Coordinates of C-alpha atoms in Angstrom, one line a residue:
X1144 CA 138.8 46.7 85.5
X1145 CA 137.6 50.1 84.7
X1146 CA 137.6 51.1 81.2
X1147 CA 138.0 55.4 81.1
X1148 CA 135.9 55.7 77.5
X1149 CA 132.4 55.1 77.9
X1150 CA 131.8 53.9 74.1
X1151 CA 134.9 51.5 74.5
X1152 CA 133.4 50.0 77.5
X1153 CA 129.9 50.0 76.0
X1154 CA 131.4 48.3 72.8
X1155 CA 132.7 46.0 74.6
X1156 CA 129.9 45.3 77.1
X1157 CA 126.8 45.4 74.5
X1158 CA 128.4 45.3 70.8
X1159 CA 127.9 41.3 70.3
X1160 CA 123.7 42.2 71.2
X1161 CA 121.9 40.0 68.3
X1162 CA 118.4 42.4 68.5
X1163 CA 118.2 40.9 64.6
X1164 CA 119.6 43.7 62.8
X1165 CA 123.0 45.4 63.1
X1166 CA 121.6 49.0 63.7
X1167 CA 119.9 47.8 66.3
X1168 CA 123.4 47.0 68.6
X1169 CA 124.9 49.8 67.0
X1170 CA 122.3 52.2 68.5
X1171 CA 122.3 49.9 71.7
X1172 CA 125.9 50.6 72.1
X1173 CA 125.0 54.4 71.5
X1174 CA 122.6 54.2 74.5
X1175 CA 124.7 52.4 76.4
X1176 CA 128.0 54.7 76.3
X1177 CA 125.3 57.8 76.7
X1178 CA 123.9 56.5 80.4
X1179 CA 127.6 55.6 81.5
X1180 CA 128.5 59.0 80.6
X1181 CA 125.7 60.4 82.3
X1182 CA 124.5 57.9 85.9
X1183 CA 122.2 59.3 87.0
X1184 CA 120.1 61.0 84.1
X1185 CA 116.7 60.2 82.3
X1186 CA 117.3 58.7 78.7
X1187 CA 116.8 62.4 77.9
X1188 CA 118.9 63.8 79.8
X1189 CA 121.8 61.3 78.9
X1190 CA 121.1 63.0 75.3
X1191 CA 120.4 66.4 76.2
X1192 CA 122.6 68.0 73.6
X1193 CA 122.0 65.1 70.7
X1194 CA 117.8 65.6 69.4
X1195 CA 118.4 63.0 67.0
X1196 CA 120.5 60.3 69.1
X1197 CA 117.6 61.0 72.3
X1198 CA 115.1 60.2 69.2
X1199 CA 116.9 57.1 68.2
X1200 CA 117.6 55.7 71.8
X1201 CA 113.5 56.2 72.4
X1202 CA 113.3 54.4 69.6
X1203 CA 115.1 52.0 70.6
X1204 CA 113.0 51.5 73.7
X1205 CA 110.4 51.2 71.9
X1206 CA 110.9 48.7 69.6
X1207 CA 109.5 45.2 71.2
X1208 CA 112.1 43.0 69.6
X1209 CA 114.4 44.5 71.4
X1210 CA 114.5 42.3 74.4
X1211 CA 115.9 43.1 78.2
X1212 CA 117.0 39.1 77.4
X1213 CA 118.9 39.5 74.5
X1214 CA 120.5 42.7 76.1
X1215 CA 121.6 41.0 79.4
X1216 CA 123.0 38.1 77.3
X1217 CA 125.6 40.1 75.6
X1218 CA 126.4 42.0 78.9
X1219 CA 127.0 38.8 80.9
X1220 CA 129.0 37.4 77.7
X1221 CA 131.9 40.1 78.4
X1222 CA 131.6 39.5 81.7
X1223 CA 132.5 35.6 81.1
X1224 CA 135.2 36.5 78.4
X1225 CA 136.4 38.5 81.0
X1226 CA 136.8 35.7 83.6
X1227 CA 138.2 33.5 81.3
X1228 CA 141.3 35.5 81.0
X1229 CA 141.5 36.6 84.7
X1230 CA 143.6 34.1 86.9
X1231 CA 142.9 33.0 90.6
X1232 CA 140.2 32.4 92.2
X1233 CA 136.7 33.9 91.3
X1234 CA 133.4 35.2 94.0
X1235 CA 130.2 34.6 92.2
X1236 CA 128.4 36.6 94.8
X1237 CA 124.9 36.2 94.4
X1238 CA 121.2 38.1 96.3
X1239 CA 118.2 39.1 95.5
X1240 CA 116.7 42.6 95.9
X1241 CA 113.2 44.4 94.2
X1242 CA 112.9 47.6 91.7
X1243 CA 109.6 48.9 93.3
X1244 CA 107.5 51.7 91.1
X1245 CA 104.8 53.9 91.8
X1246 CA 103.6 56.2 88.9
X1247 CA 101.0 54.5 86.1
X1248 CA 103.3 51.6 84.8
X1249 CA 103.3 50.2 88.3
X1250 CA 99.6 48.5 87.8
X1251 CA 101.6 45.6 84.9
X1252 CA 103.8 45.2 87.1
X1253 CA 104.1 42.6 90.1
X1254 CA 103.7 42.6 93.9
X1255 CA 106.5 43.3 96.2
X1256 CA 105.0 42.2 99.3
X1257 CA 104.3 45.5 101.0
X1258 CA 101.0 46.3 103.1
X1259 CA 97.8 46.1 100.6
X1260 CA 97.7 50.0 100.2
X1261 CA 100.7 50.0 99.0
X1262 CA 101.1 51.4 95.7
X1263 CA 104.3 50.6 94.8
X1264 CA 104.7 47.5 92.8
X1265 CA 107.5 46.0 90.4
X1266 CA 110.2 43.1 90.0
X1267 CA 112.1 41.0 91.9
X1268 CA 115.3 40.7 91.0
X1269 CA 118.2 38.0 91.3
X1270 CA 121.9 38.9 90.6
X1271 CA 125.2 37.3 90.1
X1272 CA 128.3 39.1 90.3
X1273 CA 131.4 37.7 89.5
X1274 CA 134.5 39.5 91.8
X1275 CA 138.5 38.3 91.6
X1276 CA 140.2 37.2 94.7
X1277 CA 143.4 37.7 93.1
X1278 CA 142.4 41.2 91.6
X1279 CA 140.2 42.5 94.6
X1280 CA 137.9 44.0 91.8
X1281 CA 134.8 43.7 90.2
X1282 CA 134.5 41.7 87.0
X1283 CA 130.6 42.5 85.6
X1284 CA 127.4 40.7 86.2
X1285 CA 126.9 37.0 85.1
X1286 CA 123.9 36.1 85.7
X1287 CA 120.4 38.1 86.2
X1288 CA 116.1 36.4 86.7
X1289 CA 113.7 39.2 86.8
X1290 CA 110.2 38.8 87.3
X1291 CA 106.9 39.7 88.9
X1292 CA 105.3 38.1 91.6
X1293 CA 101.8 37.3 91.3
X1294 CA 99.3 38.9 94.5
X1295 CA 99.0 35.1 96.5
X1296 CA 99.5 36.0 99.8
X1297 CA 99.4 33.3 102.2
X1298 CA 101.3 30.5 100.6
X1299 CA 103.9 30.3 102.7
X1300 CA 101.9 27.6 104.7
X1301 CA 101.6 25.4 101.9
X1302 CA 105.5 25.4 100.7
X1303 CA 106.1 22.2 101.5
X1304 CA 103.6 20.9 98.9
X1305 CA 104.6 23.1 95.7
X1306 CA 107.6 21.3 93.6
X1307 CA 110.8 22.9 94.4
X1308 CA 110.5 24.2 90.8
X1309 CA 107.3 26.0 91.2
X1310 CA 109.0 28.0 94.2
X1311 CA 111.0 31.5 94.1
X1312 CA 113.9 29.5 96.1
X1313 CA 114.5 27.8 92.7
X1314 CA 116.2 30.6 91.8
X1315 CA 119.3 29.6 93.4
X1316 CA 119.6 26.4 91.4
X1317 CA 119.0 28.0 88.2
X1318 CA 121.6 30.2 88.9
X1319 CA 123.6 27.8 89.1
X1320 CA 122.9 25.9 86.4
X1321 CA 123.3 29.3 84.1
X1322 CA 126.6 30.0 85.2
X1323 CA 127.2 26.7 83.7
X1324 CA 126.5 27.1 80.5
X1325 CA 128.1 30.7 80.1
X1326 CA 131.1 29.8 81.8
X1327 CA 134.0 27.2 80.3
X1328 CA 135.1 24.2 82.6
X1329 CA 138.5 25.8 83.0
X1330 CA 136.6 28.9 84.5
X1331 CA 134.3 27.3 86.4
X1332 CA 136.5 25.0 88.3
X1333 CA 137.8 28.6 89.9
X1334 CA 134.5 29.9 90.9
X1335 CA 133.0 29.7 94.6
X1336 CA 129.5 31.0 94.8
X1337 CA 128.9 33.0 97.8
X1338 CA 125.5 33.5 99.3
X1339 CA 123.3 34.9 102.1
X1340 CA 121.3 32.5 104.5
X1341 CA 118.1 32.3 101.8
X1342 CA 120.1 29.9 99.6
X1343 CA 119.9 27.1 102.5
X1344 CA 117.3 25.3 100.7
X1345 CA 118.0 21.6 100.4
X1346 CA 117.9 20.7 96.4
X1347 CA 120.0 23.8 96.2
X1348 CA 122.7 22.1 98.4
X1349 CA 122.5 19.0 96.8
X1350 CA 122.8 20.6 93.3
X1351 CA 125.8 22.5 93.9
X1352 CA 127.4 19.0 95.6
X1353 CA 126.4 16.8 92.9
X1354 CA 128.1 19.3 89.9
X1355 CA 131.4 19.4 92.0
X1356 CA 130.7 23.1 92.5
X1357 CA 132.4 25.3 95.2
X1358 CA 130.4 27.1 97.8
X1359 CA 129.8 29.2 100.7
X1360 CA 126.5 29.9 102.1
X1361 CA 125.0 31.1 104.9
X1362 CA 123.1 28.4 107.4
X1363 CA 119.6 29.4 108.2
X1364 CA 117.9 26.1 109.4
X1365 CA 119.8 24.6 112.2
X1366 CA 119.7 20.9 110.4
X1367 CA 120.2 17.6 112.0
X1368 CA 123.3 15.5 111.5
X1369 CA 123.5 12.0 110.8
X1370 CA 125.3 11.0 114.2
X1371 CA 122.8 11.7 116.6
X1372 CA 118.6 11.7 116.4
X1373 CA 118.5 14.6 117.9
X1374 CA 122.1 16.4 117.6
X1375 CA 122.1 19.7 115.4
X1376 CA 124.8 21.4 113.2
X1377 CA 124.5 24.2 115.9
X1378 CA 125.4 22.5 119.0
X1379 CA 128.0 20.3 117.4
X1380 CA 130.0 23.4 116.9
X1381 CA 128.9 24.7 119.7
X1382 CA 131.6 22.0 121.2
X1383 CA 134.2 21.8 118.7
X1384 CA 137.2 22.9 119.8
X1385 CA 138.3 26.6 119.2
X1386 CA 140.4 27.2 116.2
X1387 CA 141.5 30.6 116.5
X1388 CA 140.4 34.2 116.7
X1389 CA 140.0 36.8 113.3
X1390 CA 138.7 40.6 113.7
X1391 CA 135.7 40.8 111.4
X1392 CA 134.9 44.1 110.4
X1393 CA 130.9 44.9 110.6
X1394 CA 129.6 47.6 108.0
X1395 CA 126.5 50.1 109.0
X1396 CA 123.6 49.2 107.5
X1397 CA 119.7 50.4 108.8
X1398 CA 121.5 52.9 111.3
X1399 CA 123.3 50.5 113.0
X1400 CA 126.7 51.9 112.9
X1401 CA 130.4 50.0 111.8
X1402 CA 132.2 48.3 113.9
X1403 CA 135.1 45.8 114.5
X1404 CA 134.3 42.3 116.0
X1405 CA 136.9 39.6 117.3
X1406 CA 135.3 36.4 116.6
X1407 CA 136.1 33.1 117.8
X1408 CA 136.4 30.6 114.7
X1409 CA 135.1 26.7 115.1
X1410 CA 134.8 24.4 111.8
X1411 CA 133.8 20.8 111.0
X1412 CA 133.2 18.4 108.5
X1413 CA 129.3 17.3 109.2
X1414 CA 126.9 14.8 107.4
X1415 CA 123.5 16.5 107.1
X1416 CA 120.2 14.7 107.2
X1417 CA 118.4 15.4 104.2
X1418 CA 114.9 16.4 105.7
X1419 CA 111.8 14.2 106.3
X1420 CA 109.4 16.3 104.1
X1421 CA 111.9 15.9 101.2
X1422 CA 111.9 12.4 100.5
X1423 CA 113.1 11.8 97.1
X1424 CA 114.9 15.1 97.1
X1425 CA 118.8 13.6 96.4
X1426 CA 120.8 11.9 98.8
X1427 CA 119.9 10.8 102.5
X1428 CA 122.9 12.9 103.9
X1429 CA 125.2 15.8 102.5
X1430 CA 128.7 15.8 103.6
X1431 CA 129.6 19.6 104.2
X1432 CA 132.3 21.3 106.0
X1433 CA 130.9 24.1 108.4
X1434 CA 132.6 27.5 109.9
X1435 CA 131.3 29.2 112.9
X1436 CA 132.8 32.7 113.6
X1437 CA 130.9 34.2 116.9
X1438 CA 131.8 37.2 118.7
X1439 CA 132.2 35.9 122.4
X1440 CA 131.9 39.4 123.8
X1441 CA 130.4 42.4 122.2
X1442 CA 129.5 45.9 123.3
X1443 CA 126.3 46.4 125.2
X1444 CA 123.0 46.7 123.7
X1445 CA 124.8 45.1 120.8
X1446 CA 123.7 42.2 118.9
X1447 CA 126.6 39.8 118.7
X1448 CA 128.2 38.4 115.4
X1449 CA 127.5 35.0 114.8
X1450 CA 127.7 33.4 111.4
X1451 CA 127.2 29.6 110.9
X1452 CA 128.5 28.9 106.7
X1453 CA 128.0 25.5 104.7
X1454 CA 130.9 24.9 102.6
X1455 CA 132.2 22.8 99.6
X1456 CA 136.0 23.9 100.9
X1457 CA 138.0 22.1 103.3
X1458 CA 138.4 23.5 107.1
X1459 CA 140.2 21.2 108.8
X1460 CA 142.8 23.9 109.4
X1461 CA 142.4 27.8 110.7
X1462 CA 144.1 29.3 107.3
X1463 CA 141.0 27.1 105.7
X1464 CA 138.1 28.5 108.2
X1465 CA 139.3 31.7 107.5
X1466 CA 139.6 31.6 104.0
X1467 CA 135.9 30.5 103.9
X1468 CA 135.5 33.9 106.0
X1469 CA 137.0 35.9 103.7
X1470 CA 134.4 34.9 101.3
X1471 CA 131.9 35.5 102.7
X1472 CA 132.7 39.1 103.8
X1473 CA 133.2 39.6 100.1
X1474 CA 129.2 39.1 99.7
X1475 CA 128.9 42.8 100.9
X1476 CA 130.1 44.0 97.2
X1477 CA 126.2 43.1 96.1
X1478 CA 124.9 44.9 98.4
X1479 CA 127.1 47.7 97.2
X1480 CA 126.1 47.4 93.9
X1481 CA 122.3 47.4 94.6
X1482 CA 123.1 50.9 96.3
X1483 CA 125.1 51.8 92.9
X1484 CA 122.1 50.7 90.7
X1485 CA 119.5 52.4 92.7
X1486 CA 120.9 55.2 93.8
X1487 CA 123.7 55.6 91.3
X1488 CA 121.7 55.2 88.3
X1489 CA 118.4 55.8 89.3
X1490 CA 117.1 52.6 88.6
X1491 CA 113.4 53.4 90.5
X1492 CA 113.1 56.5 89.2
X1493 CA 112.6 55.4 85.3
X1494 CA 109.4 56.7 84.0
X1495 CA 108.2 54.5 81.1
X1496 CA 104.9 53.4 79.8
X1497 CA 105.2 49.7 79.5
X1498 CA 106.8 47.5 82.0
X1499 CA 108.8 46.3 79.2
X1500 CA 110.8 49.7 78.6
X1501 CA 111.6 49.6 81.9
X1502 CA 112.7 46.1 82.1
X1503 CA 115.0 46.6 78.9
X1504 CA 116.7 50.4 81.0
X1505 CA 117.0 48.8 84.2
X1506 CA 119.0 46.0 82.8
X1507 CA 121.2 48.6 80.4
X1508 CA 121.7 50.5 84.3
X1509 CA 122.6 47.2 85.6
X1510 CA 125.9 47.1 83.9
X1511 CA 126.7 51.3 84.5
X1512 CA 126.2 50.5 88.0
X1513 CA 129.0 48.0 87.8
X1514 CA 130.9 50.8 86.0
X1515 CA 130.4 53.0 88.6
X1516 CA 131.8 50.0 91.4
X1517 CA 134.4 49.8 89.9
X1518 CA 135.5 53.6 89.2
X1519 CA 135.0 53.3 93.3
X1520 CA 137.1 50.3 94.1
X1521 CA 139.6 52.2 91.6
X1522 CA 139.5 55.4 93.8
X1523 CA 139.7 53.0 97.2
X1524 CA 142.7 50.8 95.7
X1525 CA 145.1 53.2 94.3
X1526 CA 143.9 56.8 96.0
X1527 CA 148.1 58.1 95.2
X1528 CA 147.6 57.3 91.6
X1529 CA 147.3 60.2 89.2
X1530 CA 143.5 61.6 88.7
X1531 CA 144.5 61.0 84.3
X1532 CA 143.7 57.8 85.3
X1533 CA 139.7 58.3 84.6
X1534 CA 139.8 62.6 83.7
X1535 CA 141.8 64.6 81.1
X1536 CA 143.4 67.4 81.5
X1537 CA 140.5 69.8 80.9
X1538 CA 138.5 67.9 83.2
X1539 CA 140.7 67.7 86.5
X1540 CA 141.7 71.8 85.5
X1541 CA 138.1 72.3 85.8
X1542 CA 137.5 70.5 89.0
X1543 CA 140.8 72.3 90.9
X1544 CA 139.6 75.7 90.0
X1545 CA 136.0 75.0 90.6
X1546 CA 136.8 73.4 94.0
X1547 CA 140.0 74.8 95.2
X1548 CA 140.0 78.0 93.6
X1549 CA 143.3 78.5 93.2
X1550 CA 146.1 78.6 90.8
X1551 CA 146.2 75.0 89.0
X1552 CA 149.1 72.8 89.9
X1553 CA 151.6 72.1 87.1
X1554 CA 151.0 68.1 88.0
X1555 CA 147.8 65.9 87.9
X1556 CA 146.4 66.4 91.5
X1557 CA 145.5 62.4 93.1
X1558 CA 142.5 59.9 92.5
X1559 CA 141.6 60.7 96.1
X1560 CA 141.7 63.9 95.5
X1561 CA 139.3 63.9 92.5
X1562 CA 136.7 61.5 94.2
X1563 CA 136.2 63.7 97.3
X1564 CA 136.0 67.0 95.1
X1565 CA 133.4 65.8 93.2
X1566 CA 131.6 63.9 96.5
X1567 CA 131.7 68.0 97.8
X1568 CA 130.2 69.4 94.7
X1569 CA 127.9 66.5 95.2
X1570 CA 127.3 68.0 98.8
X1571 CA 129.4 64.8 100.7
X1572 CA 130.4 66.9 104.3
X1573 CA 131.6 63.8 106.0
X1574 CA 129.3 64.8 108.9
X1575 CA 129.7 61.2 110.3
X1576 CA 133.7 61.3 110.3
X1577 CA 133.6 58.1 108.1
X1578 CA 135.6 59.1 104.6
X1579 CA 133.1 57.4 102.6
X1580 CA 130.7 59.0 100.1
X1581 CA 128.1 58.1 99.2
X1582 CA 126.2 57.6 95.9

């Protein structure tokens, strides 16, 4: 999926923009093929040798009809085109994460829920990343809310008398209901949205089994079923019947290091209980299957893996639990891409003097950090193939002598090769032992 020239892919991604005038996306595309050339680098810097194309991009910026909406739209249109015409099965892997700021734009902006003397405030951000079973690649981003919360701490006891559409959990849903209208039916009969334990919200649930939509989602409120007054989805697996057994493999995150778990698998069709402070909120009961993978045994000290998923697929069978595993582990590539945006591109480390200008940047980095994601998985997937594959000749020439300084071979050295030279320019020692670079 990785597209070598940055003004082809930048064409592509942002050349249908309608910012009400033709220059406009012309210069957008400019801007855009500039950052993807340059991750990392101010707007300025992305135009360090071009006065006149670093004036028009701030100009650009600048302009308020120029919207971060109208922008996204034309990103997450070539992602959809691109869906359409890629076969199998498709991840809409979906989170939400926060672009926090400190210097003077920060005081527009919104809170982020740190400690009051916090000075660092900005948006919160949900995502939707489309990913191809079929492929193992990244497609683009689909769907994207950004907005700033307002300072109202302390509603959290009161959640259960706002509307669901007055809360932040709505999000989910109109998600959802987004992907709908960029999507064809064809395309959207092939989609399973994937997503962390904060999407078990109720009307979510019954939204995404109303449509006929596929899912897997993490369980975070141990609901009742309809069999039993008092029975929960947790100890009714807790007694099924063991499936089978699947090595999961557990990625370090917050200094907890990787690791390699041996779960048991359990799975059942349950009726759920809608909840007694949502009367009136769809259905009675929801008719979900349900996958438990737990770790029976785990090293000491260790926390043990245990993941409980809702599910729209069947799981009568262990090839069907697993599958429904396999999904879920794929929710890790957001993750990846939030590192990819912030630390990649340099998402938090714009400095503009509305909120708006960096709104409309941070959306433009949004789709190079995909770029970059995918230049990875290309690296991971084929590390044999020939470094042409993303440099010319000048380029890997350069990186050989300036690396291996030595005579240059009379073939293209590999993809491997090239990523790891440039992680050690980038000062990657692979002090760990774990052969993966980081941004």
């Amino acid at each position: 999926m990785f597209e070598e020239n940055e003004r082809t892919w930048a064409q592509r991604v942002f050349g249908d923009a309608q910012l009400g005038d033709r220059r406009r996306t012309k210069r957008l595309v400019s801007v855009g093929a500039a950052l993807a050339a340059n991750p990392g680098l101010s707007l300025e810097g992305a135009f360090r040798d071009d006065s006149s194309g670093a004036q028009g991009a701030q100009r650009l910026v600048r302009n308020e009809t120029v919207s971060p909406e109208a922008v996204f739209e034309s990103g997450a249109k070539a992602t959809a085109l691109l869906a359409a015409s890629c076969p199998g099965l498709l991840l809409a892997v979906e989170d939400t994460t926060t672009l926090g700021y400190a210097h003077g734009v920060s005081q527009e902006l919104g809170d982020l829920g740190a400690a009051g003397a916090s000075k660092r405030r900005g948006f919160w951000v949900h995502s939707v990343l489309l990913w191809s079973l079929k492929t193992k690649s990244l497609l683009g981003l689909i769907e994207q809310q950004r907005w700033c919360r307002r300072e109202e701490r302390g509603k959290r006891h009161r959640r259960r008398q706002r509307p669901y559409e007055e809360k932040e959990s709505s999000k989910w849903s109109l998600a959802s209901r987004r992907l709908r209208e960029r999507l064809d039916v064809e395309t959207r009969s092939r989609v399973i949205s994937v997503c962390d334990r904060e999407s078990d919200v109720w009307e979510y649930l019954v939204d995404k089994s109303l449509q006929g939509e596929r899912f897997v989602t993490r369980l975070s409120w141990d609901r009742r079923v309809t069999d039993s007054a008092t029975r929960r989805v947790l100890e009714t697996l807790e007694s099924a019947a063991v499936l089978g057994f699947q090595t999961v493999g557990i990625k370090a995150k917050g200094g907890r290091p990787a690791r390699e778990a041996v779960v048991s698998i359990r799975s059942q069709v349950l009726s759920l209980r809608r909840p007694s402070h949502k009367a009136g909120a769809g259905p009675e009961a929801l008719s979900l299957g349900v996958v438990m993978a737990r770790e029976e045994s785990c090293p000491a000290g260790v926390e043990p893996l245990c993941w409980l998923l809702y599910t729209s697929e069947p799981v009568s069978e262990l090839s069907e639990a697993c599958f429904v595993l396999d999904c879920y582990r794929v929710r890790w590539v957001i993750e990846d891409w939030h590192k990819a945006w912030k630390s990649g591109c340099g998402v938090e480390t714009l400095r503009q003097r509305t909120g708006a200008r960096v709104e409309l940047l941070a959306v433009l980095l949004g789709f190079v950090a995909v770029r970059l994601l995918q230049l990875r998985e290309l690296a991971s997937a084929y590390p044999q193939e020939a470094c042409t594959a993303v440099l010319t000749e000048d380029e890997w020439q350069c990186l050989w002598l300036s690396v291996e300084k030595k005579g240059v071979p009379p073939v293209a050295p590999p993809l491997r090769w090239a990523w790891e030279s440039l992680g050690r320019l980038g000062g990657f020692r692979d002090t760990q032992r774990t052969g993966r670079i980081g941004w």
